[in-house]
């Protein structure tokens, strides 16, 4: 070999060594100054090397973990998954990025995205990168919450718009119903009145009629009364009437209402009304109709008999879960309750209870409770109900006490 060839060989080797040194310098630069944790692991899962990012992110100096296994730094719930990934890496597999919870020196865990790759044809070590994604996860969670809140608001707003549209349609229908009911009511009352008078006449002139005739006359009379009641309900519902308020006692109101209701012998009637309650100032006709309706409903709910309780008490508005917001009235009000031990009301029906034309009865048009609610609110009060299937129902009518009349 000539001197020139030796010189060329030395030059090539020198350049190769320079490239290796440059490559190692670049690697050390990347390794030491990377923003993410770069780690090297032995086949026994102990750390060979950790860069400076490890200390910045976890709080531990890298030297503290050299020669130690990675298991203690992984969340116990994530460790089986981490071990499985490491086993597959030692078998020569390259795993896609995966998430783990890693421990900081402060004792808290943080979310990290990791990757790991085997080194060498015969795997003698593995290299990987771990990135702290706590802030990203927090931002994603905030975005998720904001999206959920936005979705909720959109749903609420959509429901409000649909409810408003439904209410407008309902009011249009009710307005049309009012026109029809007003005309038909008067037209139907006249023939029903004639039939009622005819039945009364026949009952008067045929006192000795056989049992079948008397039975059918009674049936006709009852059906006429039911028809008149339906017409009255329709007119009361479609024509708003200003209450004609008068001062009266709770006892007078309840006694008058009970007097117009048929209470079967199978029902035990109990009244619990103190004598020292303040006077009410309400429309006696409207509130009498309300109580009569509630008592009738309670009786019909106890087909096999039961206990009907009419009670009243004075309650502070601030102490009640049913607040009455009306500056015209004092803070006190009278609560009149109608309680039955009947079959109760199902939760799905509770939501529709005061809606017009809703009924679970085989007969009737479902305006009774809607009219009750309208009359009670027109008198400055509120009506509430509590019920449980198989145990009965409680209807509570809350009527404010007028300050100047106490």
Tab-separated table of C-alpha atoms in Angstrom:
chain	number	residue	atom	x	y	z
A	1	UNK	CA	0.000	0.000	0.000
A	2	UNK	CA	1.342	3.362	-0.949
A	3	UNK	CA	1.659	6.350	1.334
A	4	UNK	CA	-1.083	8.081	-0.694
A	5	UNK	CA	-3.509	5.204	-0.152
A	6	UNK	CA	-2.763	5.186	3.580
A	7	UNK	CA	-3.379	8.893	3.730
A	8	UNK	CA	-6.693	8.505	1.914
A	9	UNK	CA	-7.744	5.714	4.290
A	10	UNK	CA	-6.907	7.821	7.330
A	11	UNK	CA	-8.834	10.748	5.845
A	12	UNK	CA	-11.947	8.603	5.280
A	13	UNK	CA	-11.737	7.197	8.801
A	14	UNK	CA	-11.301	10.665	10.257
A	15	UNK	CA	-14.339	11.956	8.359
A	16	UNK	CA	-16.386	8.956	9.489
A	17	UNK	CA	-15.388	9.579	13.077
A	18	UNK	CA	-16.317	13.242	12.723
A	19	UNK	CA	-19.724	12.293	11.353
A	20	UNK	CA	-20.200	9.900	14.263
A	21	UNK	CA	-19.227	12.619	16.737
A	22	UNK	CA	-21.555	15.078	15.034
A	23	UNK	CA	-24.354	12.509	15.107
A	24	UNK	CA	-23.717	11.814	18.776
A	25	UNK	CA	-23.695	15.545	19.517
A	26	UNK	CA	-27.013	15.994	17.736
A	27	UNK	CA	-28.440	13.032	19.620
A	28	UNK	CA	-27.190	14.396	22.974
A	29	UNK	CA	-28.665	17.787	22.111
A	30	UNK	CA	-32.026	16.252	21.267
A	31	UNK	CA	-31.867	13.954	24.281
A	32	UNK	CA	-30.939	16.645	26.802
A	33	UNK	CA	-32.985	19.593	25.578
A	34	UNK	CA	-36.171	17.970	24.295
A	35	UNK	CA	-39.436	19.260	25.808
A	36	UNK	CA	-40.673	15.701	26.318
A	37	UNK	CA	-39.225	12.967	28.516
A	38	UNK	CA	-36.886	10.610	26.615
A	39	UNK	CA	-36.089	7.362	28.398
A	40	UNK	CA	-34.030	4.212	27.775
A	41	UNK	CA	-34.970	0.937	29.449
A	42	UNK	CA	-33.111	-2.328	30.108
A	43	UNK	CA	-34.884	-5.632	29.383
A	44	UNK	CA	-35.519	-5.922	33.148
A	45	UNK	CA	-37.573	-2.662	32.934
A	46	UNK	CA	-34.973	-0.542	34.764
A	47	UNK	CA	-34.011	2.888	33.490
A	48	UNK	CA	-30.713	3.265	31.627
A	49	UNK	CA	-30.998	6.969	30.962
A	50	UNK	CA	-33.437	9.886	31.428
A	51	UNK	CA	-33.149	13.395	29.986
A	52	UNK	CA	-33.518	16.759	31.768
A	53	UNK	CA	-37.222	17.002	30.854
A	54	UNK	CA	-37.857	14.159	33.315
A	55	UNK	CA	-36.840	16.390	36.232
A	56	UNK	CA	-38.765	19.383	34.903
A	57	UNK	CA	-41.961	17.392	34.460
A	58	UNK	CA	-41.860	14.969	37.396
A	59	UNK	CA	-39.747	16.851	39.929
A	60	UNK	CA	-37.257	13.976	40.297
A	61	UNK	CA	-33.663	14.178	39.103
A	62	UNK	CA	-33.017	11.562	36.450
A	63	UNK	CA	-30.162	10.081	38.523
A	64	UNK	CA	-32.655	9.102	41.222
A	65	UNK	CA	-34.269	6.576	38.853
A	66	UNK	CA	-31.273	5.171	36.989
A	67	UNK	CA	-31.175	1.425	37.642
A	68	UNK	CA	-34.698	1.436	39.078
A	69	UNK	CA	-37.776	-0.131	37.396
A	70	UNK	CA	-40.476	2.056	35.881
A	71	UNK	CA	-43.332	0.315	37.771
A	72	UNK	CA	-43.439	2.643	40.843
A	73	UNK	CA	-43.882	5.718	38.647
A	74	UNK	CA	-46.938	4.263	36.844
A	75	UNK	CA	-50.442	4.481	38.338
A	76	UNK	CA	-51.358	1.060	39.860
A	77	UNK	CA	-54.489	0.799	37.686
A	78	UNK	CA	-52.416	1.418	34.515
A	79	UNK	CA	-49.497	-0.850	35.423
A	80	UNK	CA	-50.855	-4.126	33.899
A	81	UNK	CA	-51.329	-2.349	30.583
A	82	UNK	CA	-47.834	-0.759	30.784
A	83	UNK	CA	-46.232	-4.162	31.520
A	84	UNK	CA	-48.019	-5.727	28.566
A	85	UNK	CA	-46.776	-2.966	26.239
A	86	UNK	CA	-43.213	-3.440	27.523
A	87	UNK	CA	-43.346	-7.232	27.015
A	88	UNK	CA	-44.452	-6.779	23.424
A	89	UNK	CA	-41.697	-4.227	22.851
A	90	UNK	CA	-39.066	-6.732	24.062
A	91	UNK	CA	-40.555	-9.196	21.579
A	92	UNK	CA	-39.686	-6.747	18.813
A	93	UNK	CA	-43.078	-5.054	18.349
A	94	UNK	CA	-43.414	-1.304	17.946
A	95	UNK	CA	-46.516	-0.090	19.767
A	96	UNK	CA	-48.600	2.937	18.776
A	97	UNK	CA	-48.729	5.800	21.243
A	98	UNK	CA	-50.659	5.067	24.414
A	99	UNK	CA	-51.781	6.894	27.540
A	100	UNK	CA	-50.666	6.331	31.133
A	101	UNK	CA	-50.936	8.184	34.411
A	102	UNK	CA	-47.461	8.893	35.788
A	103	UNK	CA	-46.405	9.981	39.268
A	104	UNK	CA	-44.819	13.301	40.137
A	105	UNK	CA	-42.509	13.731	43.114
A	106	UNK	CA	-45.271	15.806	44.751
A	107	UNK	CA	-47.429	12.669	44.909
A	108	UNK	CA	-49.970	13.634	42.242
A	109	UNK	CA	-50.455	11.812	38.966
A	110	UNK	CA	-50.491	13.462	35.562
A	111	UNK	CA	-51.728	12.294	32.167
A	112	UNK	CA	-49.034	11.363	29.674
A	113	UNK	CA	-48.914	10.128	26.086
A	114	UNK	CA	-46.077	7.630	25.576
A	115	UNK	CA	-44.355	5.726	22.795
A	116	UNK	CA	-41.722	2.959	23.018
A	117	UNK	CA	-39.561	1.256	20.393
A	118	UNK	CA	-37.171	-1.719	20.604
A	119	UNK	CA	-33.470	-1.067	19.922
A	120	UNK	CA	-31.308	-3.444	17.878
A	121	UNK	CA	-32.065	-6.539	15.871
A	122	UNK	CA	-31.691	-8.511	19.065
A	123	UNK	CA	-33.523	-6.352	21.536
A	124	UNK	CA	-31.246	-5.348	24.359
A	125	UNK	CA	-33.008	-2.135	25.317
A	126	UNK	CA	-35.945	0.088	24.432
A	127	UNK	CA	-36.282	3.804	23.900
A	128	UNK	CA	-39.399	5.863	24.364
A	129	UNK	CA	-40.888	9.329	24.715
A	130	UNK	CA	-43.388	10.538	27.337
A	131	UNK	CA	-45.305	13.778	26.879
A	132	UNK	CA	-47.195	15.580	29.646
A	133	UNK	CA	-50.717	16.133	28.259
A	134	UNK	CA	-52.340	17.318	31.488
A	135	UNK	CA	-53.084	20.779	30.126
A	136	UNK	CA	-54.322	19.337	26.852
A	137	UNK	CA	-56.643	16.954	28.724
A	138	UNK	CA	-57.825	19.823	30.904
A	139	UNK	CA	-58.523	21.923	27.832
A	140	UNK	CA	-60.319	19.009	26.164
A	141	UNK	CA	-62.407	18.524	29.298
A	142	UNK	CA	-63.278	22.222	29.367
A	143	UNK	CA	-64.271	22.059	25.707
A	144	UNK	CA	-66.353	18.950	26.395
A	145	UNK	CA	-68.119	20.675	29.297
A	146	UNK	CA	-68.703	23.795	27.223
A	147	UNK	CA	-70.125	21.662	24.411
A	148	UNK	CA	-72.400	19.869	26.875
A	149	UNK	CA	-73.544	23.183	28.365
A	150	UNK	CA	-74.143	24.571	24.885
A	151	UNK	CA	-76.059	21.455	23.896
A	152	UNK	CA	-78.127	21.707	27.073
A	153	UNK	CA	-78.879	25.371	26.426
A	154	UNK	CA	-79.823	24.603	22.824
A	155	UNK	CA	-82.138	21.822	24.011
A	156	UNK	CA	-83.655	24.086	26.667
A	157	UNK	CA	-84.142	26.896	24.180
A	158	UNK	CA	-85.622	24.510	21.628
A	159	UNK	CA	-87.999	23.182	24.269
A	160	UNK	CA	-88.971	26.741	25.221
A	161	UNK	CA	-89.700	27.577	21.598
A	162	UNK	CA	-91.717	24.379	21.138
A	163	UNK	CA	-93.599	25.022	24.392
A	164	UNK	CA	-94.299	28.603	23.306
A	165	UNK	CA	-95.496	27.419	19.918
A	166	UNK	CA	-97.655	24.761	21.575
A	167	UNK	CA	-99.057	27.352	23.978
A	168	UNK	CA	-99.928	29.687	21.127
A	169	UNK	CA	-101.680	26.875	19.262
A	170	UNK	CA	-103.483	25.889	22.452
A	171	UNK	CA	-104.650	29.460	23.047
A	172	UNK	CA	-105.916	29.706	19.472
A	173	UNK	CA	-107.831	26.477	19.925
A	174	UNK	CA	-109.234	27.637	23.254
A	175	UNK	CA	-110.271	30.964	21.756
A	176	UNK	CA	-112.127	29.091	19.021
A	177	UNK	CA	-113.575	26.756	21.647
A	178	UNK	CA	-114.796	29.767	23.609
A	179	UNK	CA	-116.708	31.059	20.620
A	180	UNK	CA	-118.219	27.649	19.921
A	181	UNK	CA	-118.966	26.897	23.578
A	182	UNK	CA	-120.644	30.264	24.113
A	183	UNK	CA	-123.018	29.714	21.237
A	184	UNK	CA	-123.668	26.027	21.805
A	185	UNK	CA	-123.980	26.411	25.564
A	186	UNK	CA	-126.998	28.678	25.339
A	187	UNK	CA	-128.499	26.623	22.522
A	188	UNK	CA	-128.167	23.365	24.475
A	189	UNK	CA	-129.297	24.757	27.825
A	190	UNK	CA	-132.716	25.633	26.480
A	191	UNK	CA	-133.706	22.103	25.319
A	192	UNK	CA	-132.057	20.574	28.411
A	193	UNK	CA	-134.120	22.945	30.556
A	194	UNK	CA	-137.281	21.878	28.746
A	195	UNK	CA	-136.413	18.182	29.253
A	196	UNK	CA	-135.647	18.837	32.909
A	197	UNK	CA	-139.025	20.500	33.393
A	198	UNK	CA	-140.731	17.646	31.545
A	199	UNK	CA	-139.143	15.072	33.837
A	200	UNK	CA	-140.173	17.100	36.882
A	201	UNK	CA	-143.730	17.302	35.510
A	202	UNK	CA	-143.922	13.557	34.837
A	203	UNK	CA	-142.594	12.753	38.296
A	204	UNK	CA	-145.242	15.071	39.781
A	205	UNK	CA	-148.259	13.772	37.835
A	206	UNK	CA	-147.297	10.106	38.063
A	207	UNK	CA	-146.509	9.517	41.729
A	208	UNK	CA	-147.891	5.978	41.429
A	209	UNK	CA	-145.931	5.041	38.307
A	210	UNK	CA	-144.359	1.593	38.334
A	211	UNK	CA	-140.749	1.137	39.419
A	212	UNK	CA	-139.385	0.873	35.875
A	213	UNK	CA	-140.882	4.236	34.843
A	214	UNK	CA	-139.553	5.959	37.985
A	215	UNK	CA	-136.103	4.399	37.396
A	216	UNK	CA	-135.922	5.671	33.824
A	217	UNK	CA	-137.104	9.124	34.829
A	218	UNK	CA	-134.308	9.237	37.421
A	219	UNK	CA	-131.799	8.154	34.756
A	220	UNK	CA	-132.986	10.922	32.417
A	221	UNK	CA	-132.766	13.478	35.237
A	222	UNK	CA	-129.180	12.439	36.109
A	223	UNK	CA	-128.032	12.552	32.484
A	224	UNK	CA	-129.572	16.015	32.064
A	225	UNK	CA	-127.713	17.199	35.194
A	226	UNK	CA	-124.424	15.763	33.867
A	227	UNK	CA	-124.942	17.473	30.515
A	228	UNK	CA	-125.651	20.796	32.215
A	229	UNK	CA	-122.513	20.359	34.323
A	230	UNK	CA	-120.388	19.795	31.194
A	231	UNK	CA	-121.864	22.917	29.595
A	232	UNK	CA	-121.167	24.909	32.774
A	233	UNK	CA	-117.572	23.659	32.851
A	234	UNK	CA	-117.057	24.652	29.234
A	235	UNK	CA	-118.447	28.137	29.819
A	236	UNK	CA	-116.498	28.600	33.050
A	237	UNK	CA	-113.273	27.522	31.351
A	238	UNK	CA	-113.657	29.685	28.247
A	239	UNK	CA	-115.048	32.807	29.928
A	240	UNK	CA	-112.777	34.424	32.502
A	241	UNK	CA	-114.819	35.783	35.399
A	242	UNK	CA	-113.541	38.397	37.824
A	243	UNK	CA	-113.907	37.055	41.385
A	244	UNK	CA	-116.569	38.725	43.531
A	245	UNK	CA	-114.675	38.514	46.814
A	246	UNK	CA	-116.449	38.409	50.170
A	247	UNK	CA	-115.272	37.838	53.706
A	248	UNK	CA	-116.166	34.402	55.011
A	249	UNK	CA	-114.872	31.725	57.344
A	250	UNK	CA	-113.171	28.544	56.243
A	251	UNK	CA	-115.886	26.524	58.004
A	252	UNK	CA	-118.648	28.290	56.055
A	253	UNK	CA	-116.851	27.628	52.771
A	254	UNK	CA	-116.185	23.940	53.458
A	255	UNK	CA	-119.632	23.253	54.975
A	256	UNK	CA	-121.381	24.760	51.963
A	257	UNK	CA	-119.216	22.702	49.588
A	258	UNK	CA	-119.744	19.458	51.515
A	259	UNK	CA	-123.502	20.107	51.505
A	260	UNK	CA	-123.516	19.894	47.710
A	261	UNK	CA	-121.557	16.612	47.598
A	262	UNK	CA	-122.929	13.101	48.061
A	263	UNK	CA	-120.650	11.230	50.495
A	264	UNK	CA	-121.288	7.437	50.410
A	265	UNK	CA	-121.618	5.544	53.682
A	266	UNK	CA	-118.489	3.559	52.804
A	267	UNK	CA	-116.405	6.719	53.164
A	268	UNK	CA	-115.458	8.070	56.591
A	269	UNK	CA	-115.566	11.883	56.490
A	270	UNK	CA	-113.236	13.698	58.881
A	271	UNK	CA	-112.885	17.474	59.252
A	272	UNK	CA	-110.005	19.210	60.999
A	273	UNK	CA	-110.697	22.938	60.846
A	274	UNK	CA	-109.737	25.174	63.826
A	275	UNK	CA	-112.283	27.802	64.873
A	276	UNK	CA	-109.692	30.562	65.279
A	277	UNK	CA	-108.563	30.778	61.679
A	278	UNK	CA	-108.600	34.262	60.091
A	279	UNK	CA	-111.305	35.164	57.613
A	280	UNK	CA	-110.825	34.473	53.959
A	281	UNK	CA	-111.744	37.035	51.349
A	282	UNK	CA	-112.555	35.059	48.216
A	283	UNK	CA	-115.340	34.523	45.746
A	284	UNK	CA	-117.568	32.015	47.594
A	285	UNK	CA	-119.116	30.667	44.384
A	286	UNK	CA	-115.800	30.055	42.630
A	287	UNK	CA	-114.030	28.624	45.681
A	288	UNK	CA	-117.106	26.579	46.562
A	289	UNK	CA	-116.963	25.046	43.084
A	290	UNK	CA	-113.247	24.332	43.577
A	291	UNK	CA	-113.785	22.473	46.865
A	292	UNK	CA	-116.842	20.660	45.529
A	293	UNK	CA	-114.810	19.430	42.572
A	294	UNK	CA	-111.909	18.284	44.777
A	295	UNK	CA	-114.239	16.499	47.207
A	296	UNK	CA	-116.093	14.787	44.346
A	297	UNK	CA	-112.803	13.644	42.818
A	298	UNK	CA	-111.650	12.304	46.198
A	299	UNK	CA	-114.873	10.337	46.622
A	300	UNK	CA	-114.586	8.891	43.110
A	301	UNK	CA	-110.990	7.836	43.840
A	302	UNK	CA	-112.184	5.647	46.732
A	303	UNK	CA	-114.525	3.257	44.932
A	304	UNK	CA	-114.131	0.643	47.658
A	305	UNK	CA	-114.479	3.117	50.525
A	306	UNK	CA	-111.877	4.940	52.568
A	307	UNK	CA	-111.222	8.078	54.583
A	308	UNK	CA	-111.892	11.599	53.307
A	309	UNK	CA	-110.221	14.332	55.363
A	310	UNK	CA	-110.932	18.054	55.003
A	311	UNK	CA	-108.443	20.130	56.982
A	312	UNK	CA	-107.257	23.718	57.185
A	313	UNK	CA	-104.425	25.596	58.850
A	314	UNK	CA	-102.733	28.960	58.829
A	315	UNK	CA	-99.196	28.896	57.447
A	316	UNK	CA	-96.461	31.475	57.021
A	317	UNK	CA	-95.605	31.945	53.380
A	318	UNK	CA	-91.898	31.905	54.300
A	319	UNK	CA	-92.313	28.463	55.922
A	320	UNK	CA	-94.112	26.853	53.009
A	321	UNK	CA	-92.521	25.046	50.090
A	322	UNK	CA	-95.359	26.482	47.986
A	323	UNK	CA	-94.658	30.217	47.898
A	324	UNK	CA	-97.347	32.695	46.858
A	325	UNK	CA	-95.788	35.725	45.204
A	326	UNK	CA	-98.452	38.418	45.361
A	327	UNK	CA	-97.635	41.835	46.858
A	328	UNK	CA	-101.328	42.503	47.424
A	329	UNK	CA	-101.486	39.933	50.200
A	330	UNK	CA	-99.808	39.487	53.560
A	331	UNK	CA	-97.219	36.774	54.177
A	332	UNK	CA	-99.762	34.465	55.848
A	333	UNK	CA	-102.220	32.260	54.021
A	334	UNK	CA	-104.788	29.550	54.719
A	335	UNK	CA	-104.097	26.058	53.423
A	336	UNK	CA	-107.217	23.948	52.844
A	337	UNK	CA	-106.424	20.292	52.174
A	338	UNK	CA	-108.610	17.559	50.700
A	339	UNK	CA	-107.067	14.161	51.439
A	340	UNK	CA	-108.240	10.747	50.253
A	341	UNK	CA	-106.997	7.197	50.772
A	342	UNK	CA	-107.764	6.157	47.200
A	343	UNK	CA	-105.710	4.654	44.426
A	344	UNK	CA	-103.391	7.642	43.983
A	345	UNK	CA	-102.105	9.288	40.801
A	346	UNK	CA	-99.300	7.911	38.635
A	347	UNK	CA	-96.193	10.103	38.097
A	348	UNK	CA	-96.860	10.443	34.367
A	349	UNK	CA	-100.419	11.654	35.030
A	350	UNK	CA	-99.237	14.092	37.717
A	351	UNK	CA	-97.546	16.151	34.993
A	352	UNK	CA	-100.791	16.482	33.027
A	353	UNK	CA	-103.185	16.807	35.938
A	354	UNK	CA	-104.137	20.467	35.458
A	355	UNK	CA	-104.018	20.459	31.663
A	356	UNK	CA	-107.341	21.193	29.931
A	357	UNK	CA	-109.206	18.140	28.606
A	358	UNK	CA	-106.959	15.635	30.389
A	359	UNK	CA	-108.921	12.953	32.216
A	360	UNK	CA	-108.504	9.335	33.282
A	361	UNK	CA	-112.234	8.890	33.837
A	362	UNK	CA	-114.477	7.072	31.427
A	363	UNK	CA	-116.865	10.028	31.478
A	364	UNK	CA	-116.225	13.759	31.585
A	365	UNK	CA	-114.190	16.122	29.431
A	366	UNK	CA	-111.273	16.807	31.781
A	367	UNK	CA	-111.899	20.465	32.650
A	368	UNK	CA	-112.581	20.165	36.391
A	369	UNK	CA	-109.049	20.550	37.738
A	370	UNK	CA	-108.117	23.066	35.066
A	371	UNK	CA	-111.058	25.231	36.181
A	372	UNK	CA	-110.045	24.729	39.828
A	373	UNK	CA	-106.546	25.998	39.075
A	374	UNK	CA	-107.915	28.980	37.160
A	375	UNK	CA	-110.341	29.937	39.964
A	376	UNK	CA	-107.761	29.536	42.738
A	377	UNK	CA	-105.183	31.665	40.928
A	378	UNK	CA	-107.819	34.273	40.085
A	379	UNK	CA	-108.471	34.545	43.845
A	380	UNK	CA	-104.767	35.143	44.502
A	381	UNK	CA	-103.934	31.626	45.616
A	382	UNK	CA	-102.337	28.450	44.429
A	383	UNK	CA	-103.252	24.773	44.173
A	384	UNK	CA	-100.803	21.919	44.695
A	385	UNK	CA	-101.069	18.140	44.818
A	386	UNK	CA	-99.110	15.295	46.345
A	387	UNK	CA	-99.909	11.674	45.564
A	388	UNK	CA	-98.560	8.154	45.818
A	389	UNK	CA	-99.941	5.158	43.993
A	390	UNK	CA	-101.866	2.890	46.304
A	391	UNK	CA	-101.864	5.391	49.191
A	392	UNK	CA	-104.014	8.295	48.048
A	393	UNK	CA	-103.730	11.976	47.217
A	394	UNK	CA	-103.666	15.369	48.930
A	395	UNK	CA	-104.917	18.464	47.129
A	396	UNK	CA	-103.856	21.684	48.864
A	397	UNK	CA	-105.586	24.976	48.124
A	398	UNK	CA	-103.549	27.931	49.389
A	399	UNK	CA	-105.483	31.175	49.775
A	400	UNK	CA	-103.754	34.363	50.961
A	401	UNK	CA	-105.249	36.407	53.770
A	402	UNK	CA	-105.968	39.977	52.769
A	403	UNK	CA	-104.095	42.314	55.084
A	404	UNK	CA	-106.934	44.789	55.630
A	405	UNK	CA	-109.416	42.068	56.480
A	406	UNK	CA	-107.448	40.231	59.193
